[in-house]
Coordinates of C-alpha atoms in Angstrom, one line a residue:
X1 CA 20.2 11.7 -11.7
X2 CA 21.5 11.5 -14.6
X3 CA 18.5 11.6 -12.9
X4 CA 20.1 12.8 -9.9
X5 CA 20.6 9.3 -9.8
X6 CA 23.8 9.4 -11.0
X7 CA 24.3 11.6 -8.4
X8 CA 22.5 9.9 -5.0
X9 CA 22.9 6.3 -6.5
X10 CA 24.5 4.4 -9.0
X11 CA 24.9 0.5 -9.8
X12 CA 26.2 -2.4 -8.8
X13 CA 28.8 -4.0 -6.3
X14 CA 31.8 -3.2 -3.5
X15 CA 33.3 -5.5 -0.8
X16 CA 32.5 -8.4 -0.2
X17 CA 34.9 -9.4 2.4
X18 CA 34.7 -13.0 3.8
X19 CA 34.9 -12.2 7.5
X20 CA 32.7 -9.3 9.0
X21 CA 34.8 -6.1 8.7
X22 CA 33.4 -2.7 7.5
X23 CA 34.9 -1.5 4.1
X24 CA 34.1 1.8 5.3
X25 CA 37.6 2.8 7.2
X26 CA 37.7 -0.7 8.0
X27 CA 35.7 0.5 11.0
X28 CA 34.8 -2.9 13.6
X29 CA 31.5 -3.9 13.5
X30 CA 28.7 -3.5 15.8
X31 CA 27.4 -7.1 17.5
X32 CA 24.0 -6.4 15.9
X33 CA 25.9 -5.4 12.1
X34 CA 27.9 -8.4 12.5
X35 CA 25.0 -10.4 13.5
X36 CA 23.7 -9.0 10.8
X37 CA 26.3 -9.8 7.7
X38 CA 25.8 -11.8 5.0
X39 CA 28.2 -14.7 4.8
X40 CA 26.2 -16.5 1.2
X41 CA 23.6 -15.7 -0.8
X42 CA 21.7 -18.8 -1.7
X43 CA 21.5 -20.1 -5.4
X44 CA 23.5 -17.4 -6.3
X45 CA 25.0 -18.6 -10.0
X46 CA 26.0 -15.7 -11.8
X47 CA 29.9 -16.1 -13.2
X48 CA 30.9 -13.5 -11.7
X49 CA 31.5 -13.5 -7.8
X50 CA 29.6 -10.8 -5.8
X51 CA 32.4 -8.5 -4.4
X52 CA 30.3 -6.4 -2.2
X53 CA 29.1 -6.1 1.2
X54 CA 25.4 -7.3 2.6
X55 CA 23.9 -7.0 6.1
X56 CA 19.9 -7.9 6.3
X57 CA 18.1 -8.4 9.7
X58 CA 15.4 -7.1 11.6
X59 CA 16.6 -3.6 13.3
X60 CA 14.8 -3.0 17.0
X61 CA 13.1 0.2 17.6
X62 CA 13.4 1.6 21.2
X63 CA 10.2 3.7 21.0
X64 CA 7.6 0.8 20.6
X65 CA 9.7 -2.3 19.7
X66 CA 8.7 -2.7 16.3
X67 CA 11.7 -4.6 13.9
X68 CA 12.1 -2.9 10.6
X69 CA 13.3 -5.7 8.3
X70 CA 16.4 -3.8 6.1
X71 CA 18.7 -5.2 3.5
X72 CA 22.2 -3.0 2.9
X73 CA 24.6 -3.5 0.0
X74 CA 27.3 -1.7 0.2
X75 CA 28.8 0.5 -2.9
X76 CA 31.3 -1.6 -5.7
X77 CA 33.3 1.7 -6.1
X78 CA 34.0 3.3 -3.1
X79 CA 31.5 2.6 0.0
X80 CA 34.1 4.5 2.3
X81 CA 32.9 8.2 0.7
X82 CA 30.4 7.3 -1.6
X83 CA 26.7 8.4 -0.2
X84 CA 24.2 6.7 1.2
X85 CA 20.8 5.8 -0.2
X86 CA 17.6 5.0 1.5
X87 CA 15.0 3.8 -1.2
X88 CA 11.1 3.2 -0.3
X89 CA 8.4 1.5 -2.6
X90 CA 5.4 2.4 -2.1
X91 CA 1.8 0.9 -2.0
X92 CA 1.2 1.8 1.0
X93 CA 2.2 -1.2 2.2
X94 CA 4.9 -2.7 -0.3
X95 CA 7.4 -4.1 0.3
X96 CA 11.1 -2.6 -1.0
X97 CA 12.4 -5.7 -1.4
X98 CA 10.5 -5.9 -4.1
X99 CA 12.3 -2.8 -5.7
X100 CA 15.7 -4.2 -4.5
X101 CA 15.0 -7.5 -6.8
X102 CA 12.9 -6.3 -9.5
X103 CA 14.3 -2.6 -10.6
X104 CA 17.6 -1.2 -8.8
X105 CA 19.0 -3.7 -6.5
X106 CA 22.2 -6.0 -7.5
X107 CA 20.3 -9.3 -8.1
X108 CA 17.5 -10.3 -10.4
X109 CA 15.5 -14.0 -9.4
X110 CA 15.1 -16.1 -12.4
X111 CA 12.3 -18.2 -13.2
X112 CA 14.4 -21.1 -11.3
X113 CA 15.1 -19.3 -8.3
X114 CA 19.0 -18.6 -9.2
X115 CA 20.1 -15.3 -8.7
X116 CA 22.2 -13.3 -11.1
X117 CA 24.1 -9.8 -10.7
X118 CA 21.8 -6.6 -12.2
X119 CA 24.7 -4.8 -14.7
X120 CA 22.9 -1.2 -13.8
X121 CA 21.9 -1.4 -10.2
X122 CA 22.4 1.3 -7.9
X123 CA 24.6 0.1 -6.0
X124 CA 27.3 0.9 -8.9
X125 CA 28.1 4.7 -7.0
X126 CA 26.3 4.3 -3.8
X127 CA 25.7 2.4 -0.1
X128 CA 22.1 1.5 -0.8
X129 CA 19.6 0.6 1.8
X130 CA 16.0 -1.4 1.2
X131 CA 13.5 -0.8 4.0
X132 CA 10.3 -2.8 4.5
X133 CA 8.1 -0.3 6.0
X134 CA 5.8 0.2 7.6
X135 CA 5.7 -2.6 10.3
X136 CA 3.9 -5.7 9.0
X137 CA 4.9 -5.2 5.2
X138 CA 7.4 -7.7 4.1
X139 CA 9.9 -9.0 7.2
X140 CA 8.9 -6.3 9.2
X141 CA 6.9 -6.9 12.5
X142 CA 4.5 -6.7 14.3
X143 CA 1.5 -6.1 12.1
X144 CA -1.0 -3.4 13.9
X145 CA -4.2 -2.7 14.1
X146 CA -5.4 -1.4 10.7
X147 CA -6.6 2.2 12.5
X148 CA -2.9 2.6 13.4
X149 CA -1.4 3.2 10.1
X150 CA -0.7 6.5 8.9
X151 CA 1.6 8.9 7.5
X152 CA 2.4 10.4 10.3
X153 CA 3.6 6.8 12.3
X154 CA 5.0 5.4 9.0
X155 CA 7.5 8.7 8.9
X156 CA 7.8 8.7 13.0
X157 CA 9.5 4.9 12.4
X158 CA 11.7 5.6 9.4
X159 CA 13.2 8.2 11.1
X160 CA 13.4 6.3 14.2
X161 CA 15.1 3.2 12.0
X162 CA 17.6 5.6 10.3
X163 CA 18.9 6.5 13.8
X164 CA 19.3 3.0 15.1
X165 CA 20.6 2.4 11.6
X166 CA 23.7 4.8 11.8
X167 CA 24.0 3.3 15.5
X168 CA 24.3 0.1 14.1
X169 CA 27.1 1.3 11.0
X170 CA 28.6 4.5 12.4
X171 CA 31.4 4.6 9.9
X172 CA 27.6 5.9 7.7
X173 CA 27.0 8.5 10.1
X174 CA 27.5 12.2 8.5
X175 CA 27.9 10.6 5.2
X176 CA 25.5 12.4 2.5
X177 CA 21.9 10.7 2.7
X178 CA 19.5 10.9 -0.5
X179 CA 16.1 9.3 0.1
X180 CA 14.4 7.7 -2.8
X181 CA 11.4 6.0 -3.8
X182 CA 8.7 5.9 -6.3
X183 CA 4.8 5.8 -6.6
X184 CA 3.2 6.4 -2.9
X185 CA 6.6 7.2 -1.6
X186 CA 5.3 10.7 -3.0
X187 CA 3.8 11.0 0.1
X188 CA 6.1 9.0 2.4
X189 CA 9.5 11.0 1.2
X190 CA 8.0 14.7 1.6
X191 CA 6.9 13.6 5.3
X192 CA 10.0 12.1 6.1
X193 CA 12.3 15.0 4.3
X194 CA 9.8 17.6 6.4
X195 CA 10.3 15.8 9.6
X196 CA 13.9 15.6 9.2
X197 CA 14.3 19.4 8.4
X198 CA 12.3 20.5 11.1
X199 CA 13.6 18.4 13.8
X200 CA 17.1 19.8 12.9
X201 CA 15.7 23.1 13.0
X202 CA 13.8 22.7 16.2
X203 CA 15.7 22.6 19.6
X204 CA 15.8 18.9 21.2
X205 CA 13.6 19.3 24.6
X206 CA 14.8 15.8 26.3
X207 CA 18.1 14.0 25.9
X208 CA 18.0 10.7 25.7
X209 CA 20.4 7.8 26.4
X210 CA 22.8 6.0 23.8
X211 CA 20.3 3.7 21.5
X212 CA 17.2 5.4 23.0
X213 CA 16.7 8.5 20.7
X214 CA 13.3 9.6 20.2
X215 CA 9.5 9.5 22.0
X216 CA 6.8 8.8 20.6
X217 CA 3.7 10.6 21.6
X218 CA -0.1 9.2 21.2
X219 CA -1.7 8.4 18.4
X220 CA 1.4 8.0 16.0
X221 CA 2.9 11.1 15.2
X222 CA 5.0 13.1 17.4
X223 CA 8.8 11.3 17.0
X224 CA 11.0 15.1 17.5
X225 CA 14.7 13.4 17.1
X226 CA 17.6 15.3 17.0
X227 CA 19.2 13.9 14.1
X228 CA 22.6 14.8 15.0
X229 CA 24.1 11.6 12.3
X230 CA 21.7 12.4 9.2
X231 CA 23.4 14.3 6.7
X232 CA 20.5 14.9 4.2
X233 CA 21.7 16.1 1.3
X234 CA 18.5 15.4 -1.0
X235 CA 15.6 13.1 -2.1
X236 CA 14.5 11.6 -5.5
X237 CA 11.2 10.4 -6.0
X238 CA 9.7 8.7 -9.4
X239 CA 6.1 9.1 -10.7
X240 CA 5.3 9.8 -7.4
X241 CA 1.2 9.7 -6.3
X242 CA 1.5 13.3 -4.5
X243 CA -2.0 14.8 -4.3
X244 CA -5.1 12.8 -4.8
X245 CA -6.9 15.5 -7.0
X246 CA -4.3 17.0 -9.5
X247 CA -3.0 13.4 -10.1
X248 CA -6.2 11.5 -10.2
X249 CA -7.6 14.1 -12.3
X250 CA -4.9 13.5 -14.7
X251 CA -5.9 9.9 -15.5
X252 CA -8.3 9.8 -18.2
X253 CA -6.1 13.0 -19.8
X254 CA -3.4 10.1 -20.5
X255 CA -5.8 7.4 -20.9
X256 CA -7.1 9.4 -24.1
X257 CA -3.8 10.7 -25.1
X258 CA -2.4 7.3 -25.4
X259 CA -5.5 5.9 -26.9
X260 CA -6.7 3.8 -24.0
X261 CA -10.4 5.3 -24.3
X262 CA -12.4 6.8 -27.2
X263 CA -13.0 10.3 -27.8
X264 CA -16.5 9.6 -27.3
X265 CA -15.4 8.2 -23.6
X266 CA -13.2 11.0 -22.7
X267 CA -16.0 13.7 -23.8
X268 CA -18.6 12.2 -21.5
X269 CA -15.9 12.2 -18.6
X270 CA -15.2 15.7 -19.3
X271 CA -18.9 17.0 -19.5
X272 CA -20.4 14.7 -16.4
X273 CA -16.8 14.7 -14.3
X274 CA -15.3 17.9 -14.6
X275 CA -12.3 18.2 -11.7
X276 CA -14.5 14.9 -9.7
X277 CA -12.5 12.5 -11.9
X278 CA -9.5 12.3 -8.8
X279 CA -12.3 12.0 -5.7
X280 CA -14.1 9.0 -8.4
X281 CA -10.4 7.6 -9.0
X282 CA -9.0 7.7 -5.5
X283 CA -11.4 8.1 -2.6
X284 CA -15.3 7.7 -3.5
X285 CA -15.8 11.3 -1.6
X286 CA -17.6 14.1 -3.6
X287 CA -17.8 11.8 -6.5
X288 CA -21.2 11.8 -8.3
X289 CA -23.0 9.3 -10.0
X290 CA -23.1 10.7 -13.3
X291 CA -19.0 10.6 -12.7
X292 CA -18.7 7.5 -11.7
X293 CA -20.6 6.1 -14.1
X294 CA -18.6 7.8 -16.9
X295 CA -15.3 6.7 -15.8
X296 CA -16.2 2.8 -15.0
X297 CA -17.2 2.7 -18.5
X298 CA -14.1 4.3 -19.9
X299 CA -12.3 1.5 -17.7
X300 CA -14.7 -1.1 -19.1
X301 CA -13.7 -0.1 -22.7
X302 CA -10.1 0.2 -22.0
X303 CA -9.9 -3.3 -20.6
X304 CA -7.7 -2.5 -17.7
X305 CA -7.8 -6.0 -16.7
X306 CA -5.3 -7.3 -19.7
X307 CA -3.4 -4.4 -20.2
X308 CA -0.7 -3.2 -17.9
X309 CA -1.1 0.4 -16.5
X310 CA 2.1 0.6 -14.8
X311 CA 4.0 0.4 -18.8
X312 CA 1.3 0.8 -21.2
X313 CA 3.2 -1.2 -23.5
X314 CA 4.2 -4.3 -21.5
X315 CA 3.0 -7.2 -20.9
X316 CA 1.2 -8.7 -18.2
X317 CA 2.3 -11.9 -15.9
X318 CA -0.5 -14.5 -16.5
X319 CA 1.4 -17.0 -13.7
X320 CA -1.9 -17.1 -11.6
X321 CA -5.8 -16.1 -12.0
X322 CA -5.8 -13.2 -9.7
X323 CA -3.1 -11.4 -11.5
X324 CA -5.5 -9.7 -13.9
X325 CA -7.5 -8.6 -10.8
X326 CA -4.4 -7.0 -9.1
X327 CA -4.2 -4.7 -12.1
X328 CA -8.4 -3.2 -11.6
X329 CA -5.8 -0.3 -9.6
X330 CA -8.5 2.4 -9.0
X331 CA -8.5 3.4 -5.0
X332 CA -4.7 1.8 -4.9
X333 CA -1.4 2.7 -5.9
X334 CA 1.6 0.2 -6.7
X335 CA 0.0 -3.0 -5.3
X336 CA 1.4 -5.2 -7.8
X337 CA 3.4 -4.0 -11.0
X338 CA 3.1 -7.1 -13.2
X339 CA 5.6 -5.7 -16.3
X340 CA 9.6 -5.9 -15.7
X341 CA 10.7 -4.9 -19.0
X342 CA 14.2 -6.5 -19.6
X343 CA 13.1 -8.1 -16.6
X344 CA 11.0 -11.0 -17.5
X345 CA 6.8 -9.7 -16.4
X346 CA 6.5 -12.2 -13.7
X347 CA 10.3 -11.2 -11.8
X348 CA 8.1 -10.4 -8.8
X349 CA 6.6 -13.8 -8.8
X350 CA 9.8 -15.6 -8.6
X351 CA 11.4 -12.9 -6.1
X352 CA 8.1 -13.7 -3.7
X353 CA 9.3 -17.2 -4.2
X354 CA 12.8 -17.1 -3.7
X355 CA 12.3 -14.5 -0.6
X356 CA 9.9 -17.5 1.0
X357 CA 12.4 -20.5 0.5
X358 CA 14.0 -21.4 4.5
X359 CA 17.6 -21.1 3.1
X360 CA 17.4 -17.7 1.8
X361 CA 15.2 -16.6 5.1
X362 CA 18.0 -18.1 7.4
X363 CA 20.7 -16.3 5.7
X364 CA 19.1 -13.0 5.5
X365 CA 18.0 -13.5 9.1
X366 CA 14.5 -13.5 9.4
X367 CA 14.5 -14.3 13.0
X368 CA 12.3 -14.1 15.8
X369 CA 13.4 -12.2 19.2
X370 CA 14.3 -16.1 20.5
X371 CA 16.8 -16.4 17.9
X372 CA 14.3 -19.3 16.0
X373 CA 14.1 -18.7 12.1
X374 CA 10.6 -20.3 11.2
X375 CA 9.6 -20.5 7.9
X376 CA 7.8 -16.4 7.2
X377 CA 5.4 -15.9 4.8
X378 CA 7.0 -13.0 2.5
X379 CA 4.6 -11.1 0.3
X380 CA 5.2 -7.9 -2.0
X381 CA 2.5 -6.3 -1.1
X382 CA 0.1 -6.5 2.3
X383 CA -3.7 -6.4 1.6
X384 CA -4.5 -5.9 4.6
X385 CA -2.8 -2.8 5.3
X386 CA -3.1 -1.4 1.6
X387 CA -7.0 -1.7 2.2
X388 CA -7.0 0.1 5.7
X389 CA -4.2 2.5 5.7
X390 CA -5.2 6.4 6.2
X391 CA -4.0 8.3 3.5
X392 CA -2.9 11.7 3.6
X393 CA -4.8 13.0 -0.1
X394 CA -1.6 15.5 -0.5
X395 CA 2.0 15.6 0.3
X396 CA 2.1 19.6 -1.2
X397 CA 1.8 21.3 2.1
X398 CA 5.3 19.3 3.1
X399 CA 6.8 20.8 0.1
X400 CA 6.6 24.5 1.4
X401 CA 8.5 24.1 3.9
X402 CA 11.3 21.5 2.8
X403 CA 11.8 23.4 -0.5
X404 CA 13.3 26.4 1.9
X405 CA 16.5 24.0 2.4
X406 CA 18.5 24.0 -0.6
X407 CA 18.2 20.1 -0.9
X408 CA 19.1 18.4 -4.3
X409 CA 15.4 17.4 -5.3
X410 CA 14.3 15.5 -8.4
X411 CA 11.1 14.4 -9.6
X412 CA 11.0 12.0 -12.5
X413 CA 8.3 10.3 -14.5
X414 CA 8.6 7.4 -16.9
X415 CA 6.3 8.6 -19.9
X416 CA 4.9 5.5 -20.3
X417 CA 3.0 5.0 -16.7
X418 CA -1.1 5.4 -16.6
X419 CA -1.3 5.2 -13.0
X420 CA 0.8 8.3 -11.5
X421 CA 1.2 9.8 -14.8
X422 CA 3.4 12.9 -15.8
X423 CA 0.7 15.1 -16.9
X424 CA -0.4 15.3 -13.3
X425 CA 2.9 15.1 -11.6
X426 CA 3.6 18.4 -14.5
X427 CA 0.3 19.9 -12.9
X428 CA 1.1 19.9 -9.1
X429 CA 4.7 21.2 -9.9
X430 CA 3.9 24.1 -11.8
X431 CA 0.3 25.2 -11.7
X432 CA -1.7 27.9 -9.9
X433 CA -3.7 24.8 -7.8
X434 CA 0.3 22.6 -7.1
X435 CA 3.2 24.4 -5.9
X436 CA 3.5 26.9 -9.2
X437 CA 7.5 27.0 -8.9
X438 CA 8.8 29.4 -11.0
X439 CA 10.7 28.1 -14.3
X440 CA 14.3 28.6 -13.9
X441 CA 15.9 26.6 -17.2
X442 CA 12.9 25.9 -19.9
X443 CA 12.0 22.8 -21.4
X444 CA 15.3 20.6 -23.0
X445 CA 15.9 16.8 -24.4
X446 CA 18.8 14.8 -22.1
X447 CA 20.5 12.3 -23.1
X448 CA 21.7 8.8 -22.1
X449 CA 25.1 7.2 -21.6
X450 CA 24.4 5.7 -25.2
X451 CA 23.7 9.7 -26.7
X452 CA 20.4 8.5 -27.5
X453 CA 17.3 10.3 -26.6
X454 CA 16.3 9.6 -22.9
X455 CA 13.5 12.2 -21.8
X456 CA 12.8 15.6 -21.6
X457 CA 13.5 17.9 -17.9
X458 CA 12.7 21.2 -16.9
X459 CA 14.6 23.3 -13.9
X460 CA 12.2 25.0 -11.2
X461 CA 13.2 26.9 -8.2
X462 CA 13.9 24.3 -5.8
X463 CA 13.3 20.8 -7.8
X464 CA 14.2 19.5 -11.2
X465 CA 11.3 17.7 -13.4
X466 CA 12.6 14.5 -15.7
X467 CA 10.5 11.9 -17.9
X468 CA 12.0 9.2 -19.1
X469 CA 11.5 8.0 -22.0
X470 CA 9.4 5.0 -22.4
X471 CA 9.7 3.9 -19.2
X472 CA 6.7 3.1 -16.9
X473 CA 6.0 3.3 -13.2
X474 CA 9.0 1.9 -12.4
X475 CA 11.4 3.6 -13.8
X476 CA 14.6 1.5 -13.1
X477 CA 13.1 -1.5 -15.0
X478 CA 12.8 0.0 -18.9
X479 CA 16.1 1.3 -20.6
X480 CA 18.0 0.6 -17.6
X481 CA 21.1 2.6 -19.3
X482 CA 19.9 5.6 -19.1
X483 CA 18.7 5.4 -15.4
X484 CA 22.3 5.7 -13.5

């Protein structure tokens, strides 16, 4: 895109019409998209005006009445046919908005709380929608029970929320749907792509009522929609965590090659860890002591604390004392990125900021169900569900079966990320142990908009393989040029 993200998504801006209409068609709006429209963005003070369309709200969902919080921009160059794009952050248990301001969106918070346009967001080629999911990240609510939170129920409810959300903006319904996302959306997107193929391959056994299309059986999983308004055309996920033993055992491989740890460390990893080092990184099971030991010294010596593992050569935001803590990242993925790269480091402490001022809550409206707009406590990232969220160890089993579906599919790396890195993302893709998809079109450089170097992409049967030159975990922020 050039990524396929030229291709799903683009950058920056489309209609912003003063009174409620959709550009698409010029289709009427439903009561809850009108409810839903944004009439000003507070302390926006960029020169130029925003000419696109915004709708932000809390989106009902019939099986369980859970409100998925969503913010949609509509596309600057043609939102009538230009596709639609569903992007997911991971954690588990980030927030997206935290994507939308800090990498791809249209606006980046400045360290006064005035918002200017991003030149290269996504927005640019495509309608683009930011999810807070699951329930209880960001604006979304209610917060469950931590033994409620899976992979299974986080799919079951984005595919229940894409429904009601092509309800809710039909003139989007058919149009061609890429999903994106990076770092645990590795897992999230393969679910969600599997459980969207399947159900359109799978015969509908109850019909439901308008606004009242799935079921949810026990225990979380079990949403079988029929999909009949989801055109998915394909998916795009970068450095994406995807199996908890070929990526974790990939860690201290890029540590050394980047010179994070001694040879000395990396020996006595490889003679005491052999392939424990992704049970030691990522879940504590079948990890020995001898293991352990070895890697929490290699950490020790690489000083994890002050450098920044999501760009190995950015800097860190030293705003508040716990920041250095957020970045001890074994057992969690994409808590807290602290570097922005053109972006100043601390962008995600001024967008939790902004996000939490009343006047920017009331006119995204952050609402309760008796119309009130309190003052909500927005946060990238929830602990609590981070901490107790049941991860699946491996999205690879999904990958079988949605690889038979001819989808556009790219997986891309920013070559400068510790945490997901490429060598492992390399490992699940090709070897005997991951998927071991045939090459189809070896090894070759691409290039930017700017003909300078960008990264380096493979073809296999059914995906494509990018890095991105010095980029980090997320990829949007560094060299933003060569990401659209």
């Amino acid at each position: 895109m050039l990524l396929a993200l030229r291709s799903l998504a683009a950058i920056a801006a489309t209609a912003y019409a003063s009174a409620p209409v959709n550009a698409a068609a010029d289709t009427p709006l439903t009561p809850l998209a009108q409810e839903h429209f944004i009439v000003d963005l507070p302390h926006y003070r960029d020169p130029t005006p925003i000419s696109f369309g915004m709708y932000a709200g809390r989106m009902p969902l019939p099986s369980n009445g859970q409100e998925m919080f969503y913010w949609y921009v509509e596309s600057k160059d043609n939102p009538d046919v230009d596709p639609l794009v569903l992007w997911l952050n991971g954690g588990p248990g980030c927030s997206s908005l935290g994507g939308m301001f800090t990498e791809l969106g249209p606006f980046v918070v400045e360290s006064d709380l005035t918002v200017k346009l991003n030149p290269y967001a996504w927005n640019r080629k495509a309608n683009v929608v930011f999810l807070e999911s699951p329930a209880g990240v960001g604006f979304s609510q209610p917060q469950l029970n931590q033994s409620d939170y899976n992979d299974d129920f986080t799919t079951d409810r984005i595919a229940e929320f894409l429904e009601q959300f092509l309800l809710t903006y039909p003139s989007l319904q058919q149009r061609p749907l890429y999903i994106t996302g990076e770092s645990y959306a590795g897992i999230y997107i393969p679910y969600l792509v599997h459980t969207l193929v399947t159900a359109k391959a799978t015969p509908h056994q109850q019909q439901h009522p308008p606004h009242h299309h799935g079921r949810r059986r026990g225990g979380g999983g079990g949403f079988t929609p029929r999909f009949p308004s989801i055109n998915l055309r394909g998916y795009a996920i970068g450095n994406p965590f995807t199996d908890a033993d070929i990526d974790g055992n990939a860690y201290m491989d890029y540590f050394y090659a980047h010179a994070l740890i001694s040879m000395e460390n990396y020996n006595d990893m490889v003679d005491k860890c052999e392939s424990e080092i992704g049970q030691c990184m990522f879940t504590s099971v079948n990890c020995s002591a001898p293991c352990q030991a070895a890697i929490d010294e290699g950490i020790v010596a690489a000083d994890t604390a002050y450098f920044n593992p999501y760009y190995i050569y950015g800097d860190v935001c030293l705003l508040s004392n716990n920041q250095a803590d957020m970045l001890h990242f074994r057992k969690r993925m994409d808590y807290q990125p602290m570097h922005r790269g053109k972006i100043e480091p601390c962008t995600d402490k001024y967008t939790e900021k902004y996000l939490n001022l009343a006047v920017v809550q009331e006119a995204i409206h952050v609402k309760t169900s008796s119309g009130a707009s309190p003052l909500f406590a927005w946060a990238d990232c929830n602990m609590d569900i981070a901490e107790g969220y049941n991860r699946s160890l491996s999205a690879l089993p999904k990958y079988k079966t949605i690889l038979k579906h001819n989808l556009t599919a790219l997986i891309y790396s920013g070559d400068a990320d510790a945490v997901v890195n490429f060598i492992g993302t390399e490992r699940w893709i090709a070897s005997p142990n991951g998927l071991h998809l045939p090459v189809t079109q070896k090894w070759k450089s691409w290039f930017g908009p700017d003909q300078q170097l960008a990264g380096y992409t493979q073809e296999y049967q059914g995906l494509t393989f990018k890095t991105v030159k010095g980029a980090g975990h997320m990829v949007p922020i560094q060299n933003t040029r060569t990401r659209y």
